[in-house]
C-alpha positions as semicolon CSV with decimal commas, in nm:
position;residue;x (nm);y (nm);z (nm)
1;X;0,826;-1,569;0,165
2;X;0,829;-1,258;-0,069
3;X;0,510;-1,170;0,017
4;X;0,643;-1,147;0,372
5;X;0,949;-0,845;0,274
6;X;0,707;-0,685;0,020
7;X;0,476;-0,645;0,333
8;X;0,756;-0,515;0,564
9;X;0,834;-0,276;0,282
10;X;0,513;-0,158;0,216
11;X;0,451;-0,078;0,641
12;X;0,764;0,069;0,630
13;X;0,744;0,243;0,301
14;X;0,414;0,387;0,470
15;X;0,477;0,488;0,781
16;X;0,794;0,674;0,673
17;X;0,543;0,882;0,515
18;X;0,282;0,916;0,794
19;X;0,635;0,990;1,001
20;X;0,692;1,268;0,744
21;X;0,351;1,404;0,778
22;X;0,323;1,382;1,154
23;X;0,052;1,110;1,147
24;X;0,022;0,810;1,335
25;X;0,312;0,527;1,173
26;X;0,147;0,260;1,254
27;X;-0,252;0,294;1,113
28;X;-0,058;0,372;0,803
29;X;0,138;0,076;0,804
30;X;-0,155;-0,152;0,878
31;X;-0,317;0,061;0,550
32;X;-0,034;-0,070;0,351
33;X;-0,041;-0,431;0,475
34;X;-0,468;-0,426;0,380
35;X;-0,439;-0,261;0,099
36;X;-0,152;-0,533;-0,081
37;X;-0,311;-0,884;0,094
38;X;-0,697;-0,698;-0,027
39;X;-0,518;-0,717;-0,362
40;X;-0,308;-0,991;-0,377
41;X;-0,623;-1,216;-0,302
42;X;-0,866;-1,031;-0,497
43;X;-0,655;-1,133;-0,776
44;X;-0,626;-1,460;-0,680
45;X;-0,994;-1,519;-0,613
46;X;-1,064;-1,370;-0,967
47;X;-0,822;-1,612;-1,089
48;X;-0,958;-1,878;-0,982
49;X;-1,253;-1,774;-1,086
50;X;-1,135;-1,735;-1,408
51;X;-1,021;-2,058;-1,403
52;X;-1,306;-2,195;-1,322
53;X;-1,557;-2,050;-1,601
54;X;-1,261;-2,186;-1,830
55;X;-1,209;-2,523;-1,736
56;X;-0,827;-2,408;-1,729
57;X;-0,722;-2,545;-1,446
58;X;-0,348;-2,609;-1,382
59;X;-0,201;-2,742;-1,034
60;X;-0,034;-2,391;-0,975
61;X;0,166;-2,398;-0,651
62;X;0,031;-2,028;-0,493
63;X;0,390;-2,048;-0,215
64;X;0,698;-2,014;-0,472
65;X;0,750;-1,841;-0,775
66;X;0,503;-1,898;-1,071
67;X;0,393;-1,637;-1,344
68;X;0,078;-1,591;-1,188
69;X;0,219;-1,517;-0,823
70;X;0,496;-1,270;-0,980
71;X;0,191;-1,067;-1,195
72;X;0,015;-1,101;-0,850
73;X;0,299;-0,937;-0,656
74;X;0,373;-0,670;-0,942
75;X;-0,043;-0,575;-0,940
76;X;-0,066;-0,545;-0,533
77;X;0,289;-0,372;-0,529
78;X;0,150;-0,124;-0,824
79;X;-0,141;-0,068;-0,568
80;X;0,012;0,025;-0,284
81;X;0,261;0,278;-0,432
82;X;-0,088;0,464;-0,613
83;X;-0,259;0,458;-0,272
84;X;0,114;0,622;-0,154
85;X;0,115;0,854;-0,418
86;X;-0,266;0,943;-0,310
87;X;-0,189;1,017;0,067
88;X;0,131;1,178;-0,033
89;X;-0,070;1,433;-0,237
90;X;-0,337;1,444;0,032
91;X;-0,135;1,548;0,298
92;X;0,067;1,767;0,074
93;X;-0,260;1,965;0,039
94;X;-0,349;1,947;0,398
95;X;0,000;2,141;0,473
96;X;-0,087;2,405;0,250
97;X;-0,434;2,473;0,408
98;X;-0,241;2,511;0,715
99;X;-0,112;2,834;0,892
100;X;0,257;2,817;0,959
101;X;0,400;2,841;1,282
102;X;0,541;3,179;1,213
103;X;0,220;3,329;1,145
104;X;0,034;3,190;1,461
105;X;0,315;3,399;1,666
106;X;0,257;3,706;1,506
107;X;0,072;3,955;1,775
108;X;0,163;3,705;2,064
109;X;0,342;3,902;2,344
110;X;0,600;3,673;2,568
């Protein structure tokens, strides 16, 4: 279940951005949602994995809150805001390289 509102915050965190940036809301949102389930089961997998080569293996329930689910969680959400703070930067950039409106109208006649 909190993987469900740290997805909706995530799309929403991201296409507030793309908003901002006059980009499409919702290919940014569906970044965000990719981008934390790629990591939240990358983790996992390499946990298991992990698990695995040790012959550590606990009955660790992956739907409510365990230690492992929470680091999880913290990892993916830690992902998402450095790919924000990426595209933030990018587009940033990409504003700069860009004429203003004010100088496109200079020499225009009406």
């Amino acid at each position: 279940m909190m993987s469900i509102f740290i997805l909706i915050g995530a799309y929403r965190y991201y296409a507030g951005l793309a908003e901002r940036f006059g980009k499409t809301k919702w290919h940014f949102g569906l970044l965000a949602i990719a981008i934390y389930l790629g990591f939240q089961v990358g983790f996992l997998f390499f946990y298991g994995f992990y698990q695995g080569i040790t012959d550590s293996y606990n009955e660790n329930d992956y739907r409510g809150f365990s230690l492992i689910n929470i680091i999880s969680w913290l990892i993916a959400i830690a992902a998402v805001y450095g790919f924000y703070r990426i595209l933030e930067n990018k587009f940033k950039k990409e504003n700069i390289k860009k004429p203003s409106l004010e100088i496109e109208e200079i020499g225009k006649t009406e």
